Amino acid sequence: MEPITLTTERLVLRPFGPKDADRAYTACQDPDIQRWTVVPSPYTRADAELFTGKLSPAGWQEDSSYNFAVVLRDDGPLVGALGLTRLSHPGTYEVGYWTAREHRGLGLTTEAVLGGAHWAFTALAADRLEWRAEVGNDPSRAVARRAGFRMEGEQRSALVNKGIRRDTWTGSLIPADLGLPGTQPYLPARS
């Protein structure tokens, strides 16, 4: 897929590139990002260069993952990262994100997640976005909830982070949650 840029009210979501290595390196020095996400720890400049210069562009080329640098409009600072990864079940993608410490609590990541979700449902023909975070990552869960994800429960030993299996919270967002049509009919279970 050709890389694309998305815009929201306050943000630009654009593909990561080599010019983002320094800003990604700086943001990922935050102990919370290293603790709660699967970025390497310690996070080196070489890790940032690999992610921004090779891994992110390769995901676009292979049509398997789409990593966005989330920046404030008008060429503003790096706010965070948003990734959408194609899963094995057709029409299903996983969303992941991190937010630079100085931009937390402003609703920017929720805005980015909603912009990415709208794009996934309309351009990628996604019918389901899945969110997972390690149990205890309350800020990530709060973002997912504000974006409209329905919490679906916990999964035991569902995430490997820094060589340790961890339990996760899970949630999902479907096109109907954003008032959009899906690509296939959906018949919810009766309560």
PDB file of C-alpha atoms in Angstrom, residues 1-3 15-16 50-68 84-86 93 119 124:
ATOM      1  CA  MET A   1       0.000   0.000   0.000  1.00  0.00           C
ATOM      2  CA  GLU A   2       1.145   3.509  -0.714  1.00  0.00           C
ATOM      3  CA  PRO A   3       1.708   5.366   2.561  1.00  0.00           C
ATOM      4  CA  PRO A  15       3.950   7.477   8.083  1.00  0.00           C
ATOM      5  CA  PHE A  16       7.096   7.291  10.171  1.00  0.00           C
ATOM      6  CA  LEU A  50      15.400   0.599  12.709  1.00  0.00           C
ATOM      7  CA  PHE A  51      11.750   1.364  13.527  1.00  0.00           C
ATOM      8  CA  THR A  52      11.470   4.651  11.621  1.00  0.00           C
ATOM      9  CA  GLY A  53      13.760   3.807   8.703  1.00  0.00           C
ATOM     10  CA  LYS A  54      13.068   0.131   8.023  1.00  0.00           C
ATOM     11  CA  LEU A  55      10.287  -1.569   9.981  1.00  0.00           C
ATOM     12  CA  SER A  56       7.618   1.101   9.519  1.00  0.00           C
ATOM     13  CA  PRO A  57       8.225   1.587   5.769  1.00  0.00           C
ATOM     14  CA  ALA A  58       8.330  -2.217   5.288  1.00  0.00           C
ATOM     15  CA  GLY A  59       4.895  -2.583   6.914  1.00  0.00           C
ATOM     16  CA  TRP A  60       3.421  -0.190   4.357  1.00  0.00           C
ATOM     17  CA  GLN A  61       5.195  -1.926   1.465  1.00  0.00           C
ATOM     18  CA  GLU A  62       4.041  -5.365   2.615  1.00  0.00           C
ATOM     19  CA  ASP A  63       0.497  -4.107   3.319  1.00  0.00           C
ATOM     20  CA  SER A  64       0.685  -5.693   6.765  1.00  0.00           C
ATOM     21  CA  SER A  65       1.090  -2.841   9.250  1.00  0.00           C
ATOM     22  CA  TYR A  66       0.620   0.891   9.115  1.00  0.00           C
ATOM     23  CA  ASN A  67       2.596   2.950  11.630  1.00  0.00           C
ATOM     24  CA  PHE A  68       1.809   6.630  11.931  1.00  0.00           C
ATOM     25  CA  LEU A  84      -2.619  -0.698  12.840  1.00  0.00           C
ATOM     26  CA  THR A  85      -1.575  -4.286  12.164  1.00  0.00           C
ATOM     27  CA  ARG A  86      -3.404  -6.748   9.945  1.00  0.00           C
ATOM     28  CA  TYR A  93      -6.671  -5.338  12.705  1.00  0.00           C
ATOM     29  CA  TRP A 119      -9.527   5.148   7.994  1.00  0.00           C
ATOM     30  CA  LEU A 124      -8.909  -0.966   4.608  1.00  0.00           C
TER      31      LEU A 124
END
